[in-house]
PDB file of C-alpha atoms in Angstrom:
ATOM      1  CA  UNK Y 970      14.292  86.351 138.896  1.00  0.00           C
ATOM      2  CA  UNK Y 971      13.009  87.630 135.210  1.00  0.00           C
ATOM      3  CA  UNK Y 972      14.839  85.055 133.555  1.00  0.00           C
ATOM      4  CA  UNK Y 973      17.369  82.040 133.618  1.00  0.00           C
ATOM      5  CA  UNK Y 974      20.751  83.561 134.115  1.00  0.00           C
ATOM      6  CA  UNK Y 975      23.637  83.549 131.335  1.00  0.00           C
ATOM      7  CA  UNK Y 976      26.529  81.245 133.159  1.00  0.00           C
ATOM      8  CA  UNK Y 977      29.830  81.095 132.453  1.00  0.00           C
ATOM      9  CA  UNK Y 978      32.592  78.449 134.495  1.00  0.00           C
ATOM     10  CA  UNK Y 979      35.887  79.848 134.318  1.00  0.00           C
ATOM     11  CA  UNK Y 980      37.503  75.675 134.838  1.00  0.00           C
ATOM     12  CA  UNK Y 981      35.683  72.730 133.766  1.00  0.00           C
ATOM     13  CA  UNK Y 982      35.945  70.202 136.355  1.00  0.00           C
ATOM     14  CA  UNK Y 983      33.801  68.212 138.807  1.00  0.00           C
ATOM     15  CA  UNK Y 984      32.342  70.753 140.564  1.00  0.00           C
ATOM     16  CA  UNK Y 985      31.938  72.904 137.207  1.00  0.00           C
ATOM     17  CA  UNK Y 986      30.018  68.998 136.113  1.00  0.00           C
ATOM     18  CA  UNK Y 987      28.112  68.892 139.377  1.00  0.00           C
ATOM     19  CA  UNK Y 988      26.507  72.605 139.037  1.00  0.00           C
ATOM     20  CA  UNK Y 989      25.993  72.143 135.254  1.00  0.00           C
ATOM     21  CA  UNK Y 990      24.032  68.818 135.205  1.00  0.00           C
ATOM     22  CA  UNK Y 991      22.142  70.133 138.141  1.00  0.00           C
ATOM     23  CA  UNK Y 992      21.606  72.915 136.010  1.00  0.00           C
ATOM     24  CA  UNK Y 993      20.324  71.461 132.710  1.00  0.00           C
ATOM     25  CA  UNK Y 994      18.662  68.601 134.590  1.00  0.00           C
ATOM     26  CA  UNK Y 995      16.130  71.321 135.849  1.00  0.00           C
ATOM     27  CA  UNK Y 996      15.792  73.269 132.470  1.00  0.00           C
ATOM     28  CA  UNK Y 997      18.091  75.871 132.183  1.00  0.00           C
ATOM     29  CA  UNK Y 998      18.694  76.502 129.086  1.00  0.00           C
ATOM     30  CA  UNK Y 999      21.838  75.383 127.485  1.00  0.00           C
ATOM     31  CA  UNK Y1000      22.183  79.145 125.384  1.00  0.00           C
ATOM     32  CA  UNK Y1001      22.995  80.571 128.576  1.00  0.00           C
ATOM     33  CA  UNK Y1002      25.896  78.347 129.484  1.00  0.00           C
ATOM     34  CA  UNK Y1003      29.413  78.651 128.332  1.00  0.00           C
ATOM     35  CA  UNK Y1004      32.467  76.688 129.674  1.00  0.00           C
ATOM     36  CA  UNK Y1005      36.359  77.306 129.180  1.00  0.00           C
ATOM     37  CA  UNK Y1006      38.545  74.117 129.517  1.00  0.00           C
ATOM     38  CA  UNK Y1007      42.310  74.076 129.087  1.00  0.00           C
ATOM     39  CA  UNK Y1008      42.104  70.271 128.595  1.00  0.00           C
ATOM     40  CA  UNK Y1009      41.314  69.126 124.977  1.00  0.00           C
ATOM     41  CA  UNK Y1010      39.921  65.972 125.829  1.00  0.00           C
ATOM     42  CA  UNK Y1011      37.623  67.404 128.714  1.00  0.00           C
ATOM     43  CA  UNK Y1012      36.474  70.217 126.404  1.00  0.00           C
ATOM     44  CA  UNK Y1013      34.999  67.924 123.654  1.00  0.00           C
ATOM     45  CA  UNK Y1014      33.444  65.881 126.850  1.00  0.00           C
ATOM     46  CA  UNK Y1015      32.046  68.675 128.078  1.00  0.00           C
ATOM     47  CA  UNK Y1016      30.517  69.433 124.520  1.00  0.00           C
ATOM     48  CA  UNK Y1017      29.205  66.112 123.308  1.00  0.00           C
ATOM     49  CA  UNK Y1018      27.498  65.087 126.965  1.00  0.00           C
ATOM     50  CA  UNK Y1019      26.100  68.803 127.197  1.00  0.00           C
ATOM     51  CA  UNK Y1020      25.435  70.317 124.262  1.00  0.00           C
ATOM     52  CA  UNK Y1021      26.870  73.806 125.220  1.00  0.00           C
ATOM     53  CA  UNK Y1022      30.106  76.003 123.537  1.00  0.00           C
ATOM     54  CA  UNK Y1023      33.344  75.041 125.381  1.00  0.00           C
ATOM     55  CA  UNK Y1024      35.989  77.317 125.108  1.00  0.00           C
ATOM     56  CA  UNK Y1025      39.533  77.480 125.514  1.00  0.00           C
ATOM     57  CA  UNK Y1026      39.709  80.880 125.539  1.00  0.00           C
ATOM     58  CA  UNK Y1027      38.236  82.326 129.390  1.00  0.00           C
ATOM     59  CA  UNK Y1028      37.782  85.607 127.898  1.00  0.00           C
ATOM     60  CA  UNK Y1029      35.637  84.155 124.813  1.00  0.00           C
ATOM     61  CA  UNK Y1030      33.440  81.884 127.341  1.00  0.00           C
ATOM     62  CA  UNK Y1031      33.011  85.502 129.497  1.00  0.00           C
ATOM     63  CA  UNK Y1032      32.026  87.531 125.517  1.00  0.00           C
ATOM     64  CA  UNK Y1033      30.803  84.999 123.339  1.00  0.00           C
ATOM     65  CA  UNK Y1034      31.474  86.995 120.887  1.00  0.00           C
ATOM     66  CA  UNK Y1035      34.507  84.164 118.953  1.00  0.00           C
ATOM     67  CA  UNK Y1036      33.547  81.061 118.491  1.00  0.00           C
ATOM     68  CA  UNK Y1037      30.040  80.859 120.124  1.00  0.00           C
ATOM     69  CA  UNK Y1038      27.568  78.519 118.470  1.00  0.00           C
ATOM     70  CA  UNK Y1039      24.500  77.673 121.304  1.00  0.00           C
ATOM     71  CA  UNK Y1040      24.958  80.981 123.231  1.00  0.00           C
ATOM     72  CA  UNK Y1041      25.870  83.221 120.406  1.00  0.00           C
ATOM     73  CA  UNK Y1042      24.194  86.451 120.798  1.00  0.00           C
ATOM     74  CA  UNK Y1043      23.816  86.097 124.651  1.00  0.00           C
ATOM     75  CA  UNK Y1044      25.375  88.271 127.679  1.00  0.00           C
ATOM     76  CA  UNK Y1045      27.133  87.161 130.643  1.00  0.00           C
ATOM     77  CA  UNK Y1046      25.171  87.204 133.707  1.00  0.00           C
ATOM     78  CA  UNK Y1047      26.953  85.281 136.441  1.00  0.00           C
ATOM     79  CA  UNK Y1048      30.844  83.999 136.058  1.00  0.00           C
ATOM     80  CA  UNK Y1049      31.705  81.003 138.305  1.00  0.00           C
ATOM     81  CA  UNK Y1050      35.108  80.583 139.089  1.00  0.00           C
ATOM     82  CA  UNK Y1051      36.345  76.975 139.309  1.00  0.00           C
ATOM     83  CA  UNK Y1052      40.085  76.638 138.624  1.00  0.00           C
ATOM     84  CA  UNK Y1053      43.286  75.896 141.470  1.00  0.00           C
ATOM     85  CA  UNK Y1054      43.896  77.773 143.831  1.00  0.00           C
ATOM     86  CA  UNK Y1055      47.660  78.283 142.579  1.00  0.00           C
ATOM     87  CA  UNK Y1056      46.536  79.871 139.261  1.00  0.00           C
ATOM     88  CA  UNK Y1057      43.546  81.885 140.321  1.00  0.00           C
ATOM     89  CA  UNK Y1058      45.662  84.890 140.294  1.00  0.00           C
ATOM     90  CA  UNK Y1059      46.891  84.849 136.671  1.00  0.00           C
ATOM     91  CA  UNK Y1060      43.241  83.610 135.347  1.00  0.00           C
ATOM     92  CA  UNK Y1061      41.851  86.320 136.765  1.00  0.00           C
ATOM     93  CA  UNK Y1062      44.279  89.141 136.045  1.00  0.00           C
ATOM     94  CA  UNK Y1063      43.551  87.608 132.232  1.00  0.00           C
ATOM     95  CA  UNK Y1064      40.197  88.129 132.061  1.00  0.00           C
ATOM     96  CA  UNK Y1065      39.758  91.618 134.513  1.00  0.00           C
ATOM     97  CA  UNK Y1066      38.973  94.008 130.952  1.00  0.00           C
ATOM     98  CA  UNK Y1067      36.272  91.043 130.517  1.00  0.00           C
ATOM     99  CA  UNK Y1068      34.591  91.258 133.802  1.00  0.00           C
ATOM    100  CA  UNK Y1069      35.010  95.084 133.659  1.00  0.00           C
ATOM    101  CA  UNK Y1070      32.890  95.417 130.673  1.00  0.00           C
ATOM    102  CA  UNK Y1071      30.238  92.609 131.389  1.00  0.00           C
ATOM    103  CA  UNK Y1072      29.760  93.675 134.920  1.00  0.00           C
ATOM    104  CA  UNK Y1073      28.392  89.762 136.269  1.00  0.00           C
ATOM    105  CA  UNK Y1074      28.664  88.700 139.411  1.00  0.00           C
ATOM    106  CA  UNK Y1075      31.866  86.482 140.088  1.00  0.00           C
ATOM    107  CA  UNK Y1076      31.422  83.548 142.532  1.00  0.00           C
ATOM    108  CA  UNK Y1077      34.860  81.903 143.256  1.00  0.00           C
ATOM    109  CA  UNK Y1078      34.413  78.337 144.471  1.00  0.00           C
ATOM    110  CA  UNK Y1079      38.502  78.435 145.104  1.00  0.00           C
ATOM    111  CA  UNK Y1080      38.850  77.412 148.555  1.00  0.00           C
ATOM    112  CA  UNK Y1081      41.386  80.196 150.815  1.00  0.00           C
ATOM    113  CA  UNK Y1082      41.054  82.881 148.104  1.00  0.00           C
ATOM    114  CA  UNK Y1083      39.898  85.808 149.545  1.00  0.00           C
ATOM    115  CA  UNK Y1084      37.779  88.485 148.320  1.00  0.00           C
ATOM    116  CA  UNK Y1085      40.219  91.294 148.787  1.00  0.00           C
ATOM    117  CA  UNK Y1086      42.501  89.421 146.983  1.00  0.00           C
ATOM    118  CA  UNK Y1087      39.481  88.906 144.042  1.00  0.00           C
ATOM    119  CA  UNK Y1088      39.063  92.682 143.816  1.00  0.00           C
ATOM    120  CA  UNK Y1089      42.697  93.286 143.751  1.00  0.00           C
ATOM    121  CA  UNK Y1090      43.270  90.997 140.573  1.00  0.00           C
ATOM    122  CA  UNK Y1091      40.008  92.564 138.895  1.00  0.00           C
ATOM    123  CA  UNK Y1092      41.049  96.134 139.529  1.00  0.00           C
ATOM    124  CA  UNK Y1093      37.239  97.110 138.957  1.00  0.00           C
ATOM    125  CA  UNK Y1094      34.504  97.051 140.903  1.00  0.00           C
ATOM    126  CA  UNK Y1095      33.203  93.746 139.934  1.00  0.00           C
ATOM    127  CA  UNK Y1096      30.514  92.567 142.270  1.00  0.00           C
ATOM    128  CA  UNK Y1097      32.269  89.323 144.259  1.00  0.00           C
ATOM    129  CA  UNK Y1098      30.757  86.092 145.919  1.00  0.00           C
ATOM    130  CA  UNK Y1099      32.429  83.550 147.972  1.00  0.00           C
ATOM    131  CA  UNK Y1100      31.050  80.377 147.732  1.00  0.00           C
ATOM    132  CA  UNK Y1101      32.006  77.404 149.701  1.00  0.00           C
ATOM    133  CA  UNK Y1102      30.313  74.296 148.419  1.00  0.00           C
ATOM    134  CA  UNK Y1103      31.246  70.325 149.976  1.00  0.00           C
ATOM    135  CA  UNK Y1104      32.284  67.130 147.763  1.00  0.00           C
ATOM    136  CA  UNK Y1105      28.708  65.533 148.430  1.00  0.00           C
ATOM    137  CA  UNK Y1106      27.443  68.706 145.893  1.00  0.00           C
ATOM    138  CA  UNK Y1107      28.945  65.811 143.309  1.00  0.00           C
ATOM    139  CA  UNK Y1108      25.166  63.529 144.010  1.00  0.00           C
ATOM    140  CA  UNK Y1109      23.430  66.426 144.811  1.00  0.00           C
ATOM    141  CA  UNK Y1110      23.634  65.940 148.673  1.00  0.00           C
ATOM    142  CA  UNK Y1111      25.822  69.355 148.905  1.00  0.00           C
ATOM    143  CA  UNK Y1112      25.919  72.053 152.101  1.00  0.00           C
ATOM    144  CA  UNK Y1113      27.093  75.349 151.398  1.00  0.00           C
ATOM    145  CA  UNK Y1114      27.935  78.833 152.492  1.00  0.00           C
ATOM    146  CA  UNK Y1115      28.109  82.090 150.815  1.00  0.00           C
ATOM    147  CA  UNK Y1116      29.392  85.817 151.137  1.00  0.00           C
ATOM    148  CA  UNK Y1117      28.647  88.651 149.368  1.00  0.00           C
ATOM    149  CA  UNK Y1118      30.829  91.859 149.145  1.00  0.00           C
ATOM    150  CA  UNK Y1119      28.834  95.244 149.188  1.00  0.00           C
ATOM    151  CA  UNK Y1120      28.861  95.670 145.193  1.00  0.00           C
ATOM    152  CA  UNK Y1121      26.215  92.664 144.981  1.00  0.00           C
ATOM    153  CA  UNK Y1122      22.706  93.388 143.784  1.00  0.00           C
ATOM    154  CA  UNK Y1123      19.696  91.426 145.695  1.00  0.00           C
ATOM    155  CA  UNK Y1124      19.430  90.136 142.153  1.00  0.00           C
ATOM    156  CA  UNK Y1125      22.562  88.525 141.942  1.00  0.00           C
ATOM    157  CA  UNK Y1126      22.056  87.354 145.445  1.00  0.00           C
ATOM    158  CA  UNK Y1127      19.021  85.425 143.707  1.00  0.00           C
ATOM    159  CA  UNK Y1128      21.478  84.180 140.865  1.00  0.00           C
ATOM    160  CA  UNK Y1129      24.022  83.234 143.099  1.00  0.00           C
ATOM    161  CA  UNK Y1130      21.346  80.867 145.244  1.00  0.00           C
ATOM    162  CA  UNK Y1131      19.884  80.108 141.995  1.00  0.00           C
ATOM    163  CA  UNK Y1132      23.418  78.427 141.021  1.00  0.00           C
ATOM    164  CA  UNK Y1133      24.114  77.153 144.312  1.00  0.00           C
ATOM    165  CA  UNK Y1134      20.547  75.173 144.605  1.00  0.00           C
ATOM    166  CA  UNK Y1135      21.617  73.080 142.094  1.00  0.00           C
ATOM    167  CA  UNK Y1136      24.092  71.228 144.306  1.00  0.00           C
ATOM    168  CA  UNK Y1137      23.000  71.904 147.722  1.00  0.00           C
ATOM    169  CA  UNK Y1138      20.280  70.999 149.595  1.00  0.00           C
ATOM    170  CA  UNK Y1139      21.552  73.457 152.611  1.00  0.00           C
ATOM    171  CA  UNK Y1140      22.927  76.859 151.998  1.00  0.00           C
ATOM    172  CA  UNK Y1141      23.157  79.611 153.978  1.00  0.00           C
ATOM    173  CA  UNK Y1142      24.641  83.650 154.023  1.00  0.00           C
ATOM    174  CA  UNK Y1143      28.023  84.656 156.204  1.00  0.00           C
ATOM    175  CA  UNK Y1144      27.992  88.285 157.195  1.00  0.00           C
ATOM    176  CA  UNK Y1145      31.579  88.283 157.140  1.00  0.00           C
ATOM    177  CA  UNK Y1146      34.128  86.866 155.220  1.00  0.00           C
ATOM    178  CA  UNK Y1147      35.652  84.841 158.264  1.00  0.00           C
ATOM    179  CA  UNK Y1148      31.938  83.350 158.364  1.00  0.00           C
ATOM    180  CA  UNK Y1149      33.349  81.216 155.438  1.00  0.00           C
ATOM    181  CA  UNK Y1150      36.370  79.732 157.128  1.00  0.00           C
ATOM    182  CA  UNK Y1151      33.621  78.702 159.770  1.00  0.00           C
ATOM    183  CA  UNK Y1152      31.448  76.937 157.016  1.00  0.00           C
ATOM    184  CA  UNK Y1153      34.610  75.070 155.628  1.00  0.00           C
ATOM    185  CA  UNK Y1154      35.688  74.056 159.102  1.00  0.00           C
ATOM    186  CA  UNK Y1155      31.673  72.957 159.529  1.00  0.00           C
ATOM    187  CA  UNK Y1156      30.634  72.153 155.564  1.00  0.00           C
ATOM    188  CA  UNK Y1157      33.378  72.358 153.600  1.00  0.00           C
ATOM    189  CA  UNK Y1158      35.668  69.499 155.202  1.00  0.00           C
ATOM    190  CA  UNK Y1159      32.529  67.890 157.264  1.00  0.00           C
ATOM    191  CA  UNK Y1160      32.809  64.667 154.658  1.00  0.00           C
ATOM    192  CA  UNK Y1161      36.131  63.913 155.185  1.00  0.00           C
ATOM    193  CA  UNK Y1162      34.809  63.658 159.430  1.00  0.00           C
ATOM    194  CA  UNK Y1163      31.720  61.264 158.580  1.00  0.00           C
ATOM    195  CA  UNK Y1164      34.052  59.053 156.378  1.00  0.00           C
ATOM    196  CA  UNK Y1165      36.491  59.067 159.161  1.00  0.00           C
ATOM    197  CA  UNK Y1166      33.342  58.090 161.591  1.00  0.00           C
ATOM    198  CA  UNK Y1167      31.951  55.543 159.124  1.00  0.00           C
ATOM    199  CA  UNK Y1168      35.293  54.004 158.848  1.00  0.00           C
ATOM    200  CA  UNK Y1169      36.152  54.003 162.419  1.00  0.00           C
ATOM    201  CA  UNK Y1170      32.632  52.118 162.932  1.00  0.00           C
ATOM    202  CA  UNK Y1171      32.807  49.903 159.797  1.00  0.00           C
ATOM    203  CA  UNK Y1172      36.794  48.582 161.769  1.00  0.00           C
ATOM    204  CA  UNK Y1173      34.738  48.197 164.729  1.00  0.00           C
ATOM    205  CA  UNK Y1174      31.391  45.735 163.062  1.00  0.00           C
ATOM    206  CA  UNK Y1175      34.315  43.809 161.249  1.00  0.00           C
ATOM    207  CA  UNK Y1176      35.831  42.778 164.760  1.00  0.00           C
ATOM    208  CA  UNK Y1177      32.549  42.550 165.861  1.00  0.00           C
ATOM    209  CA  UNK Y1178      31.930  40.047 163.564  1.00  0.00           C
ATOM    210  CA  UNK Y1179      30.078  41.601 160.661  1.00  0.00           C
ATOM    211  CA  UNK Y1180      31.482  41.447 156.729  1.00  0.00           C
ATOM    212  CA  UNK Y1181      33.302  44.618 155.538  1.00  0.00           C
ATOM    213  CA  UNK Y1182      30.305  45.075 153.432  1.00  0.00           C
ATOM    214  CA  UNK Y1183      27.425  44.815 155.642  1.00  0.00           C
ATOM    215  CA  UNK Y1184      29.522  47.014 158.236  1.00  0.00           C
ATOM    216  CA  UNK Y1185      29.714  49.503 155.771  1.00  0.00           C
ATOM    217  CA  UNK Y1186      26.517  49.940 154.649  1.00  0.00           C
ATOM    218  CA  UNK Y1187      24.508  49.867 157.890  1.00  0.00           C
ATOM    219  CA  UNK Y1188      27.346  52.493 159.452  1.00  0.00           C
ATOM    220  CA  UNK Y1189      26.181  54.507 156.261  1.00  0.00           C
ATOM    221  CA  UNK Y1190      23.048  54.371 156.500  1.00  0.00           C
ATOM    222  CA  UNK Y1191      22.649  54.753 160.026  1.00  0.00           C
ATOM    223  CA  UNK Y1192      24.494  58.338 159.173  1.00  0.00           C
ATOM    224  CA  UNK Y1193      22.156  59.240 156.732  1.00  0.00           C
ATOM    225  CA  UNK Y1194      19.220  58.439 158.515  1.00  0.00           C
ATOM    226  CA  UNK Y1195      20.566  60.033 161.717  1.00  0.00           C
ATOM    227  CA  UNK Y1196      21.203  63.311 159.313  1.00  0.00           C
ATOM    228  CA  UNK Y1197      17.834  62.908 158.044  1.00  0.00           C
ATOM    229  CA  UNK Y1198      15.831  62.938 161.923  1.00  0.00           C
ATOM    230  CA  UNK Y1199      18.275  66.337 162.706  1.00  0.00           C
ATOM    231  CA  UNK Y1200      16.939  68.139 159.927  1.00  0.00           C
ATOM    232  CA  UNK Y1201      13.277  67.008 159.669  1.00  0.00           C
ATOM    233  CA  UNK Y1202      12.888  66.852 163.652  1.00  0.00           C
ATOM    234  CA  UNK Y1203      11.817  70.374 165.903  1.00  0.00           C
ATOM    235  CA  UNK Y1204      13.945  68.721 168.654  1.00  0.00           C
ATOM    236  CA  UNK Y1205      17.218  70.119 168.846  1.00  0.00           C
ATOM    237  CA  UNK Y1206      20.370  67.729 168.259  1.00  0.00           C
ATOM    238  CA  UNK Y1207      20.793  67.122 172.149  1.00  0.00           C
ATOM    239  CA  UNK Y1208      17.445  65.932 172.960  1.00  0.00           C
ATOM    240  CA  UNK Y1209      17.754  63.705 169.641  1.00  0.00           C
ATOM    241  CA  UNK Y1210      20.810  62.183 171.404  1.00  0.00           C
ATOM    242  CA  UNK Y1211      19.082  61.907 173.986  1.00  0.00           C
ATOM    243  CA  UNK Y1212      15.719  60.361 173.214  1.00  0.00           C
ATOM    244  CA  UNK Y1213      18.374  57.274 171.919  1.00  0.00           C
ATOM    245  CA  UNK Y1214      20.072  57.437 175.006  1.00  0.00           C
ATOM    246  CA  UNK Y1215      18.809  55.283 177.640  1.00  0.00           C
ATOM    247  CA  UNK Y1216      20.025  55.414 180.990  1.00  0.00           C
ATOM    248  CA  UNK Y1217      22.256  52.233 181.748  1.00  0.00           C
ATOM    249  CA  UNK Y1218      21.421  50.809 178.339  1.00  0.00           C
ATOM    250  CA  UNK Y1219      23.554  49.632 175.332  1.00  0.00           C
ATOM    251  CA  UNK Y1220      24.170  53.402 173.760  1.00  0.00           C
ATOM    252  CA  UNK Y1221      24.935  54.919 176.685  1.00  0.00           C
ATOM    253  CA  UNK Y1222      27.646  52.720 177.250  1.00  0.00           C
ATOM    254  CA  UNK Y1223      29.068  53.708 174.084  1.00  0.00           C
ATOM    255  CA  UNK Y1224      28.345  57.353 173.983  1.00  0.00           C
ATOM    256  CA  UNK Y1225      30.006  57.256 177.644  1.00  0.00           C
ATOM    257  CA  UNK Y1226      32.816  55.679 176.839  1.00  0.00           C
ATOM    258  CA  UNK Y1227      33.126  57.685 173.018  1.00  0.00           C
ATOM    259  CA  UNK Y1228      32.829  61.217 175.970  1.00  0.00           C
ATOM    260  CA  UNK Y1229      35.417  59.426 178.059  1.00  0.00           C
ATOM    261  CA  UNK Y1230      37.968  59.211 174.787  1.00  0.00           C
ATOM    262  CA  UNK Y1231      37.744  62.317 174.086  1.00  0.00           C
ATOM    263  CA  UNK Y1232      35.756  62.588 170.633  1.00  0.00           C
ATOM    264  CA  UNK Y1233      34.028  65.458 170.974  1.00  0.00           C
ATOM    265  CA  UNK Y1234      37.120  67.334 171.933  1.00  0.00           C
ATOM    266  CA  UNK Y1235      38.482  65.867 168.822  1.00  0.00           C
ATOM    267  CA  UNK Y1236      36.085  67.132 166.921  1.00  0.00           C
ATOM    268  CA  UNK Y1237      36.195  70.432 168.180  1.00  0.00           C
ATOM    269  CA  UNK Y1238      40.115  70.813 168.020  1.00  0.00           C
ATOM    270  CA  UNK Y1239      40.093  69.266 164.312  1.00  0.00           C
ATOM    271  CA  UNK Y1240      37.859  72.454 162.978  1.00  0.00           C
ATOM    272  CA  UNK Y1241      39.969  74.814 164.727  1.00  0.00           C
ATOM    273  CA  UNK Y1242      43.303  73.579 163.324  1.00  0.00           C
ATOM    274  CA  UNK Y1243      40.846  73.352 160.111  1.00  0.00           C
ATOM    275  CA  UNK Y1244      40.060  77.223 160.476  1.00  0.00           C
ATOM    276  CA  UNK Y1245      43.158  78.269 160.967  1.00  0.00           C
ATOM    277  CA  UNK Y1246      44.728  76.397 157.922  1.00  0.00           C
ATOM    278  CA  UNK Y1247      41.813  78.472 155.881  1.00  0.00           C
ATOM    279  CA  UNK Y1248      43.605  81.293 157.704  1.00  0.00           C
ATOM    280  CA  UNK Y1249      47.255  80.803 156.386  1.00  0.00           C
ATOM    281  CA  UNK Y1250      46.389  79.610 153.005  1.00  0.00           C
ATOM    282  CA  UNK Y1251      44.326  82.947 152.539  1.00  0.00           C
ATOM    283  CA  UNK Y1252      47.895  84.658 153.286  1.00  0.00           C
ATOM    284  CA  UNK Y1253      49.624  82.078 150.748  1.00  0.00           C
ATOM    285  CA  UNK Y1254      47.277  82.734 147.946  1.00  0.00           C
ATOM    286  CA  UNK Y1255      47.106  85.990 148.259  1.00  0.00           C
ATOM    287  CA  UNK Y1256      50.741  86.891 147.396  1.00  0.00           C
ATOM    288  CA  UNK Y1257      50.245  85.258 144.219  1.00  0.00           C
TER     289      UNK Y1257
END
């Protein structure tokens, strides 16, 4: 990439936050960021912790051209899209002449908005990302997937993982759209699974006999050690299981019993019914 990118978020929340320190935190430049914020309060946040131009105005974050102080003089490169899924539609119907005539690439971080539905709103052959990022993006601990319609450039492929490396420490391509109800069923709700684990296993230390506390933390860090051997190790995940897994010994007891209850079933069943709620909400959002 020739240069740092020219970024504009189209919704100044968390996830806007997470990307943007992650951003400045390695350099980038804060000319080439712009922000637009509904929210007064958030807006002069946004300003006085980072230094950039906040706008109210989504088309005048996209031009620069009114009210640009920091970034005056500087051209939209990538636009990220950050706002609710149930106004998506109308932001981005307001700011289609925009996009037409600054030609960045648009990655949507709104979860179940297709990008059919994107390219319908635009009317213009904007180039489009998908990008589903995960909460733990918010202490830059975030997984994420990604898909590109045809109108992307290999260069905005680099801006788009040039954005996304900012929060995530694992990324990865879909070939096809439905690729990204797979990462949301794997990524994208995977927290909410571990904090269901960690609290099922800090219940258990407490009747154990362990403080809520110590349960807690050693459940926690037990996960994030356990994440750290997958990803560092050349075994696979079932000889890692394994290796722990003595015959007749104290974890195979509870791994047996854990098989005998039915968790991995559970697990299996809960991203399906996950996928196929990414499925119906696609349907929902796009007749907005």
């Amino acid at each position: 990439m020739a240069g740092a990118p020219s970024i504009t978020f189209i919704g100044g929340g968390n996830m806007c936050e997470a990307i943007l320190s992650g951003l400045l935190k390695t350099g980038h430049p804060t000319s080439h960021v712009r922000v637009s914020e509904p929210f007064d309060q958030r807006r002069d946040y946004l300003r006085k912790t980072y230094g950039i131009d906040v706008f109210e105005s989504n088309v005048d974050a996209i031009t620069g051209k009114q009210g640009a102080e920091v970034s005056q003089g500087v051209n939209v490169d990538v636009v990220v899209l950050a706002v609710k899924p149930q106004v998506v539609g109308d932001v981005v119907r307001g700011v289609a002449d925009a996009l037409a005539a600054a030609t960045p690439v648009v990655i949507s971080i709104v979860a179940g908005v297709t990008v059919p539905d994107l390219a319908r709103w635009t009317n213009s052959a904007v180039p489009l990302v998908r990008l589903m990022p995960n909460t733990p993006a918010l202490v830059g601990e975030g997984a994420a997937g990604m898909y590109a319609d045809a109108a992307v450039t290999a260069e905005q492929r680099r801006q788009t993982e040039y954005v996304v490396s900012n929060i995530a420490k694992e990324y990865v391509w879909v070939d096809s759209e439905s690729g990204i109800d797979a990462v949301t069923a794997v990524s994208g709700s995977g927290p909410a699974y571990f904090f269901l684990i960690i609290e099922a296993m800090q219940k258990a230390g407490q009747e154990l006999g362990l403080s809520a506390d110590a349960a807690k933390r050693l459940a926690a860090q037990t996960a994030l050690g356990a994440a750290k051997m997958v990803l560092t190790s050349d075994d696979d995940v079932q000889t890692l299981r394994r290796k722990v897994t003595s015959p007749n010994g104290t974890t195979h007891a509870a791994v047996e019993k854990m098989i005998e209850k039915g968790v991995p079933e559970g697990v299996s069943s809960g991203m399906l019914a996950c996928r196929a709620r990414c499925q119906s909400l696609s349907e929902e959002f796009g007749k907005l």
